[in-house]
Coordinates of C-alpha atoms and ligand atoms in Angstrom, one line a residue:
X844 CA -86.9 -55.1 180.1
X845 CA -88.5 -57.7 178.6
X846 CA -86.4 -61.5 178.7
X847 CA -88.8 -63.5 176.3
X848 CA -87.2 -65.1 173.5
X849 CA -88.1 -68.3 171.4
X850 CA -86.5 -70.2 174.0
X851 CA -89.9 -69.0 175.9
X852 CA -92.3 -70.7 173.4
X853 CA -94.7 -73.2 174.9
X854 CA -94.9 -76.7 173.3
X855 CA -97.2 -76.0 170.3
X856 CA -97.5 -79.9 169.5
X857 CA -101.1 -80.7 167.8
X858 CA -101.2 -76.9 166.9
X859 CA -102.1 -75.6 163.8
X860 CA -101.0 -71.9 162.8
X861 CA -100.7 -69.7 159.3
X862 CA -98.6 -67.2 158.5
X863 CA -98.6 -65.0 155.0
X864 CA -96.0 -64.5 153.3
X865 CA -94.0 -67.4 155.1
X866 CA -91.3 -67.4 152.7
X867 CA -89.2 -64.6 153.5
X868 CA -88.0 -62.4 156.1
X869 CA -89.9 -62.2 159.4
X870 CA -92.4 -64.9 158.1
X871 CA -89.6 -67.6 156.9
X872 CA -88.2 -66.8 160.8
X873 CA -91.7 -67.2 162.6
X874 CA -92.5 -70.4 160.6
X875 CA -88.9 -71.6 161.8
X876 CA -89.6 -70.8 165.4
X877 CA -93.3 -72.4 165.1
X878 CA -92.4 -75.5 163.4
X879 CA -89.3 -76.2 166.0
X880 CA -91.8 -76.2 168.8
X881 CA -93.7 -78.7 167.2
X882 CA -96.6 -76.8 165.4
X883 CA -98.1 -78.1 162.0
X884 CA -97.5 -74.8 159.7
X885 CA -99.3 -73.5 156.7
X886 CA -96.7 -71.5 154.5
X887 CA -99.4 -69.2 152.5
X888 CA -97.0 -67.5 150.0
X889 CA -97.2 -65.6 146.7
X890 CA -95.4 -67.9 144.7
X891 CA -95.0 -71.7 145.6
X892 CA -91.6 -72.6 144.3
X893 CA -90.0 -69.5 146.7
X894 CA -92.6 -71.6 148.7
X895 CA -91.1 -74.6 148.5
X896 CA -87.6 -73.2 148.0
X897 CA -88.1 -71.8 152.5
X898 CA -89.9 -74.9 153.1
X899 CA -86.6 -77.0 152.3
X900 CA -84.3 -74.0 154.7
X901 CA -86.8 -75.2 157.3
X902 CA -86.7 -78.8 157.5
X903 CA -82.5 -78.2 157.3
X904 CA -83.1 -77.1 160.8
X905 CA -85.9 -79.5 161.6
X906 CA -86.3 -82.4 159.3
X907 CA -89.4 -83.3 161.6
X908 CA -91.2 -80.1 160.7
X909 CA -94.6 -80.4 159.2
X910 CA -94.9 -77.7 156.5
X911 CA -97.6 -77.4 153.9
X912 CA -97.3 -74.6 151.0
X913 CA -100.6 -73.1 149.6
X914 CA -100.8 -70.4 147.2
X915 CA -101.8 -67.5 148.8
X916 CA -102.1 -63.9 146.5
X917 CA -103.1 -61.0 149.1
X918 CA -103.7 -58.8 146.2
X919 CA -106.2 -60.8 144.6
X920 CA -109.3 -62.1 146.4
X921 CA -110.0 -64.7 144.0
X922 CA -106.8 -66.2 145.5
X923 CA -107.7 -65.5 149.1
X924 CA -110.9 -66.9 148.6
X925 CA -109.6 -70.2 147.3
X926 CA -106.7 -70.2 150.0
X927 CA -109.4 -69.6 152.6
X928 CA -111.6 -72.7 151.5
X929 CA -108.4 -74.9 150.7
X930 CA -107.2 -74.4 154.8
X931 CA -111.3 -74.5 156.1
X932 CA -111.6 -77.8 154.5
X933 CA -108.4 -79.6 154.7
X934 CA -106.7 -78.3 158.2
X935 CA -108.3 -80.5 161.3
X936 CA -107.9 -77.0 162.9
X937 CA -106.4 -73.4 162.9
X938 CA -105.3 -72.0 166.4
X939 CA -102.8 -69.1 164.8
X940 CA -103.7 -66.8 161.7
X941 CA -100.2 -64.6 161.4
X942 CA -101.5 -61.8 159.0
X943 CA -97.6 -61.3 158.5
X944 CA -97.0 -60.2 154.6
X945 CA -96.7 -56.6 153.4
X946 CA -94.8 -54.7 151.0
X947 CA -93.4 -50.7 151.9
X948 CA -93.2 -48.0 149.9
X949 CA -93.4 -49.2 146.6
X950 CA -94.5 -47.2 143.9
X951 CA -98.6 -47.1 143.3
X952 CA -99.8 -50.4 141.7
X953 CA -102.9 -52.0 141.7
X954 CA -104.3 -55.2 142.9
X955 CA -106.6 -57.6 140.8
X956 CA -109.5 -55.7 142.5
X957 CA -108.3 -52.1 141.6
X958 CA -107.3 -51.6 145.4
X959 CA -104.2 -49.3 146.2
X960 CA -101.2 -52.6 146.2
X961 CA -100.1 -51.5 149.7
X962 CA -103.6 -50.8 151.2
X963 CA -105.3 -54.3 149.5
X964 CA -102.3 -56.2 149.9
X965 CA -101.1 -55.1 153.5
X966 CA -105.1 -54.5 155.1
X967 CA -107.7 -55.3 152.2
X968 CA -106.2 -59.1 151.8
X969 CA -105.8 -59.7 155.4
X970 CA -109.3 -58.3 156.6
X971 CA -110.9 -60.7 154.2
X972 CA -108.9 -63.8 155.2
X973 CA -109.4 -63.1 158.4
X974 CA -113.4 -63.1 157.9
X975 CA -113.2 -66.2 155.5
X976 CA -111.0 -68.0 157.8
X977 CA -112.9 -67.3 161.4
X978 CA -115.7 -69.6 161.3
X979 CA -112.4 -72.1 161.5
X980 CA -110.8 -70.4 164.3
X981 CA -113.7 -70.1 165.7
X982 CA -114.8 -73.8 165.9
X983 CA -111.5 -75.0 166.8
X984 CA -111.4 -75.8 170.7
X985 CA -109.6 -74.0 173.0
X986 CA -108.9 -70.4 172.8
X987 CA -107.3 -69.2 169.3
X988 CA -105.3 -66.1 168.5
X989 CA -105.1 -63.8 165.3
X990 CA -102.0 -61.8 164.9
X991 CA -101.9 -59.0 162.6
X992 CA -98.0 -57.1 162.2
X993 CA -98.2 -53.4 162.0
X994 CA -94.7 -51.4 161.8
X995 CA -93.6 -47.9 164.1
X996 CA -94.8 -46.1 160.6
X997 CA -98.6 -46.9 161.8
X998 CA -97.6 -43.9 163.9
X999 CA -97.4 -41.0 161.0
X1000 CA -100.7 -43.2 159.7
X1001 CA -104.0 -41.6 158.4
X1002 CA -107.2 -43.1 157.3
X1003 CA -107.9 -40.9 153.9
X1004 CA -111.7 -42.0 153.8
X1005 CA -111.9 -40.0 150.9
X1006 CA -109.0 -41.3 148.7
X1007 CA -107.8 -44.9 150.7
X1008 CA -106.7 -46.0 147.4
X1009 CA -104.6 -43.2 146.4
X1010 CA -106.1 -42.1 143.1
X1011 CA -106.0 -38.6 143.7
X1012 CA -102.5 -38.3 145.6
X1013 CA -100.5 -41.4 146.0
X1014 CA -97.1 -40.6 148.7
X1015 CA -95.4 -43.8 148.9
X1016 CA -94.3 -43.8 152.4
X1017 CA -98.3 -42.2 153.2
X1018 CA -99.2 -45.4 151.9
X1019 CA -97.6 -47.7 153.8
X1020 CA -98.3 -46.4 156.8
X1021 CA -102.2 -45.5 156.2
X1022 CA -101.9 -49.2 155.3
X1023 CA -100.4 -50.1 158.8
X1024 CA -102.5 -48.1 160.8
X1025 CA -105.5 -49.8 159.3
X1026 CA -103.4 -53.0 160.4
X1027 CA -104.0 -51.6 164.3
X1028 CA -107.1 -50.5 163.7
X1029 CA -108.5 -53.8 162.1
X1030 CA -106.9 -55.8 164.9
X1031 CA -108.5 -53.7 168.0
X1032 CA -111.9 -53.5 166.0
X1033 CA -111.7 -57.3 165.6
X1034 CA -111.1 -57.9 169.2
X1035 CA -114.0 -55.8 170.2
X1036 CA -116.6 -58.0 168.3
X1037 CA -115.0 -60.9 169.1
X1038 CA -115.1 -60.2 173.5
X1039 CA -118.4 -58.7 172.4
X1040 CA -119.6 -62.6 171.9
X1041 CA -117.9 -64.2 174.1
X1042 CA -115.7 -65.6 171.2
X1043 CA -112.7 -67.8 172.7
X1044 CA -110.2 -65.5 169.7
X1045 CA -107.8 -62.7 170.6
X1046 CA -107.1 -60.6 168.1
X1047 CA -103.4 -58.9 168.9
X1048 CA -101.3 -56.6 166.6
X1049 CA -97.8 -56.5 166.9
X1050 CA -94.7 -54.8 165.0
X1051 CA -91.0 -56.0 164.6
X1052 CA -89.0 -52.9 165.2
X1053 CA -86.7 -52.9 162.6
X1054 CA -85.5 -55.7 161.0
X1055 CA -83.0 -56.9 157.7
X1056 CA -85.3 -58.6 155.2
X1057 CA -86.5 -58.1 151.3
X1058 CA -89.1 -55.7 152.3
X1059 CA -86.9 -52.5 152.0
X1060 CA -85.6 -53.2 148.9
X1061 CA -88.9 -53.7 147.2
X1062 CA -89.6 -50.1 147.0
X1063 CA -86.5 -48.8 145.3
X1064 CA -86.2 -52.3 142.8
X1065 CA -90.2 -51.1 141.4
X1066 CA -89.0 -47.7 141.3
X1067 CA -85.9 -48.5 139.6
X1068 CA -84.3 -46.2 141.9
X1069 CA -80.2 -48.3 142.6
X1070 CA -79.6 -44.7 145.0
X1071 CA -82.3 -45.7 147.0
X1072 CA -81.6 -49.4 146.8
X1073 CA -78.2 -48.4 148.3
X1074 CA -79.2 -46.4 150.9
X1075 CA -81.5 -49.2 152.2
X1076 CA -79.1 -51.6 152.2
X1077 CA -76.4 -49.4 154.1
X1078 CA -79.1 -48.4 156.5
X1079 CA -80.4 -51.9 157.6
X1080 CA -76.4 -53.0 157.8
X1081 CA -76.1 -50.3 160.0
X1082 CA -79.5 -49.9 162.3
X1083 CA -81.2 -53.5 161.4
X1084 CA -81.5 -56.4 163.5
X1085 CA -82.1 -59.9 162.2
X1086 CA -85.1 -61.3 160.8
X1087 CA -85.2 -63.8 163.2
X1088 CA -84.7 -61.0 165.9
X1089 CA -87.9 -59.0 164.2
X1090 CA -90.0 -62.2 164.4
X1091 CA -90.0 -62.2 168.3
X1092 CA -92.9 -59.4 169.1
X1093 CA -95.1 -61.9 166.3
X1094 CA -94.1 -65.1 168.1
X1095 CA -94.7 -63.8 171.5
X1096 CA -98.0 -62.1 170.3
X1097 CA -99.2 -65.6 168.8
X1098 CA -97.9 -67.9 171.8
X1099 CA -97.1 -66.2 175.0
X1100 CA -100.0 -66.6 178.0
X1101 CA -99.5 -63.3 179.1
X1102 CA -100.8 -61.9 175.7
X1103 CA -104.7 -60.3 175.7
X1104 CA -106.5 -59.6 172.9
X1105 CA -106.5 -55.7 171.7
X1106 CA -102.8 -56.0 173.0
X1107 CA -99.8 -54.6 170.9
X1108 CA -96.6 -56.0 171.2
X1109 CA -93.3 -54.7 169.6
X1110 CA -89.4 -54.5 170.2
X1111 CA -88.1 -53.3 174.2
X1112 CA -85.0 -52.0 173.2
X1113 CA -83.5 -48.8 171.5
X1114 CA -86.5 -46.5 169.8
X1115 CA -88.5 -49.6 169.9
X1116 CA -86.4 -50.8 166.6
X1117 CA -84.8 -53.7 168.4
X1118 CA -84.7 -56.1 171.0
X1119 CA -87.2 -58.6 173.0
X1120 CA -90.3 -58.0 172.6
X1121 CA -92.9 -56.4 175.3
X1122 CA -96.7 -55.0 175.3
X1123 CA -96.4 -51.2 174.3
X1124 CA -98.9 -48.5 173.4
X1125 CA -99.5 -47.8 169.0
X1126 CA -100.4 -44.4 168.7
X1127 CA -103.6 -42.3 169.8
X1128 CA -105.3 -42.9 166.4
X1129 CA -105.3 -46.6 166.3
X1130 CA -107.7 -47.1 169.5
X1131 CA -110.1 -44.6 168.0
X1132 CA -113.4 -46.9 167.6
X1133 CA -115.1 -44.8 165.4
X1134 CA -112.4 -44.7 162.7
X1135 CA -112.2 -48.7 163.5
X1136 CA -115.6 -49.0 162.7
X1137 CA -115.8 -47.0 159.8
X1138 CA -112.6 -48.6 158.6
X1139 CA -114.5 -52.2 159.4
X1140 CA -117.4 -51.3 157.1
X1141 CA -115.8 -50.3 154.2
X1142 CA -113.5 -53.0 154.2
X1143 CA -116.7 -55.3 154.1
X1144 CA -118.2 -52.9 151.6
X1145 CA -114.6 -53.3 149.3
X1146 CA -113.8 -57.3 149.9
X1147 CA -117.6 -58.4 150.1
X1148 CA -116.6 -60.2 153.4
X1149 CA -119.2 -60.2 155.7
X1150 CA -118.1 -61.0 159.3
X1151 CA -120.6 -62.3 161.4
X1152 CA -119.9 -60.6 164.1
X1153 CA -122.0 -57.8 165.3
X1154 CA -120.9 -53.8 166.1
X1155 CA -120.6 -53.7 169.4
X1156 CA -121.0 -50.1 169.5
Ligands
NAP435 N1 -88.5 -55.7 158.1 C1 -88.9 -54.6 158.8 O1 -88.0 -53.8 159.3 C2 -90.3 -54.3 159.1 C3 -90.7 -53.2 159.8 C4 -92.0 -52.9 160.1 C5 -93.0 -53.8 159.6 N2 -92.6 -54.9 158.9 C6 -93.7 -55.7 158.4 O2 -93.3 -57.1 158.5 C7 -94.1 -57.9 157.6 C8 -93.1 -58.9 156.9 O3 -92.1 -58.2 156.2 P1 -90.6 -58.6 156.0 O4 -89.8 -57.6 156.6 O5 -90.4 -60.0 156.4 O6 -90.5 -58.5 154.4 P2 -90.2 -59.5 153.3 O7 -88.9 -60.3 153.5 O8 -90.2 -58.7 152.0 O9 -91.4 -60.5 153.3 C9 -92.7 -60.0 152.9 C10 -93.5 -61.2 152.6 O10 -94.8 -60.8 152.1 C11 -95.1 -61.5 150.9 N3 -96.0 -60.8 150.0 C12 -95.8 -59.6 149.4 N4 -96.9 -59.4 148.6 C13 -97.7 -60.4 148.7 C14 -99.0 -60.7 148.1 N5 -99.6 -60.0 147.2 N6 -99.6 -61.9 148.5 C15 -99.0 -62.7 149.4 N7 -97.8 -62.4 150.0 C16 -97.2 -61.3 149.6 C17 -93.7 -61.7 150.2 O11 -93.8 -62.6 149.2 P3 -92.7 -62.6 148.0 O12 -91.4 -63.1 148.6 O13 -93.3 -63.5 147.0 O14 -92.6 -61.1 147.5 C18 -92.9 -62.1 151.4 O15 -93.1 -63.4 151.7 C19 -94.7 -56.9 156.6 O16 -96.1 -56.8 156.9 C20 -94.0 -55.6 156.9 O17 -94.8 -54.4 156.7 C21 -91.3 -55.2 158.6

């Protein structure tokens, strides 16, 4: 059993690390844990006054924390774009990219780019900030980590080539974790091209177990469903750890030495939904490298990101 916990974190002084959707749940916590340790943190969030709203709970705990907020709208790449070029000119550095927000099982929306919400928002988004923000992580010295968070749903995930964005059958819960599997997949492809150059970046996905944030109630709010709302709010009382608790398996995939790139790091304890966190195994599927480079290509067909990093296959 596993005894890391934020009391593990190095020193992370001079260090420089994003996280998405930094102003709630899991994110709010991670940012918390990175910015006690001394790291300089970019809060990329949605909205910047719920921005600025978790930047203020953060420097109640450590008035010395250096936060920035930038606008950051995973389901529109205009936004990504600017975000990406914003943090490329004005960050010295990145050494962490937390590829952290989602949303679950809400009902089927559309992004600005007429992706599936859950698939653009959750993979789409995050493959293209990740390609728009490597030349940065890339250049900065010393070796640099990207962390992208899957969930346990990856595991009932499949890769509908043929309908990714749910126009012909949309299954909430299919959704979300089709979206999370391509959250494994994306992270094991990118670490192949990466040690295929030589690149000093790991590339590690991680999940939180379960934990007690706004992400369940999401779902049921869009759906307008107040049975549903209640059931998820009963159910994380009962099985739910804390969000500070879910943001371990992300901090100790972004900061501990022992972590490799292609690793996946989630929860020790009961079913995996709680506790400190440890390297496990995601599911068969998600270290298939022909699904992860047919996944790769049409995400550079859909964003128009071009990595520059070649197949290795
Ligand atoms: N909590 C769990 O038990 C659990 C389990 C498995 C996996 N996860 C994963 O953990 C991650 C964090 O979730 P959480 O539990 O911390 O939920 P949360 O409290 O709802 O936080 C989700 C964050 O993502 C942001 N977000 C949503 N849509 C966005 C968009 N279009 N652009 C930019 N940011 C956006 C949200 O911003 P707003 O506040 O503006 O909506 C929020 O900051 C997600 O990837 C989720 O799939 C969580």
């Amino acid at each position: 059993m596993s005894e890391w916990d934020v009391s593990s974190m190095p020193d992370l002084s001079g260090k420089t690390v994003v996280v998405t959707g930094a102003n709630s749940g899991i994110g709010l916590e991670a940012t918390r844990a990175f910015a006690r340790k001394g790291a300089h943190v970019v809060m990329a969030c949605r909205d910047v006054g719920r921005g600025e709203s978790a930047k203020a709970t953060v420097r109640e705990d450590a008035p010395a924390a250096s936060l920035t907020v930038r606008e950051l709208d995973l389901a529109d790449l205009d936004s990504v774009r600017t975000f990406a070029e914003a943090v490329a000119d004005e960050e010295r550095a990145l050494h962490v990219l937390c590829n952290n927000a989602g949303v679950m099982a809400i009902p089927r929306r559309e992004t600005a780019d007429g992706f599936d919400r859950q698939f653009g928002v959750n993979h789409l988004g995050h493959f293209a900030l990740t390609g728009l923000l490597l030349p940065t992580l890339r250049e900065t010295p010393g070796e640099t980590r990207v962390v992208t968070q899957s969930s346990g749903v990856h595991e009932r995930g499949r890769i509908d080539f043929d309908d990714l964005h749910g126009e012909s059958s949309y299954d909430e819960w299919d959704a979300y974790a089709q979206s999370k599997l391509a959250n494994v997949l994306f992270a094991y492809e990118l670490d192949r091209r990466l040690d295929a150059t030589g690149a000093d970046v790991r590339s590690v996905a991680c999940h939180p177990g379960w934990a007690a944030t706004n992400l369940q109630q999401r779902g049921p709010e869009m759906a307008g469903s107040r049975l549903r709302l209640w059931l998820m709010e009963v159910a994380n009382r009962v099985f739910a750890q804390s969000a500070a608790d879910g943001a371990l398996p992300l901090l100790y995939a972004a900061t501990a030495p022992a972590v490799e790139g292609g690793d996946y790091v989630g929860p020790g304890g009961l079913l995996n939904m709680r506790g400190l966190p440890e390297k496990q195994r995601s599911n068969d599927r998600s270290y298939d490298g022909s699904v992860g480079r047919r996944l790769w290509a049409v995400s550079e067909a859909e964003t128009g990101v071009a990595y520059s990093l070649p197949d290795p296959a």
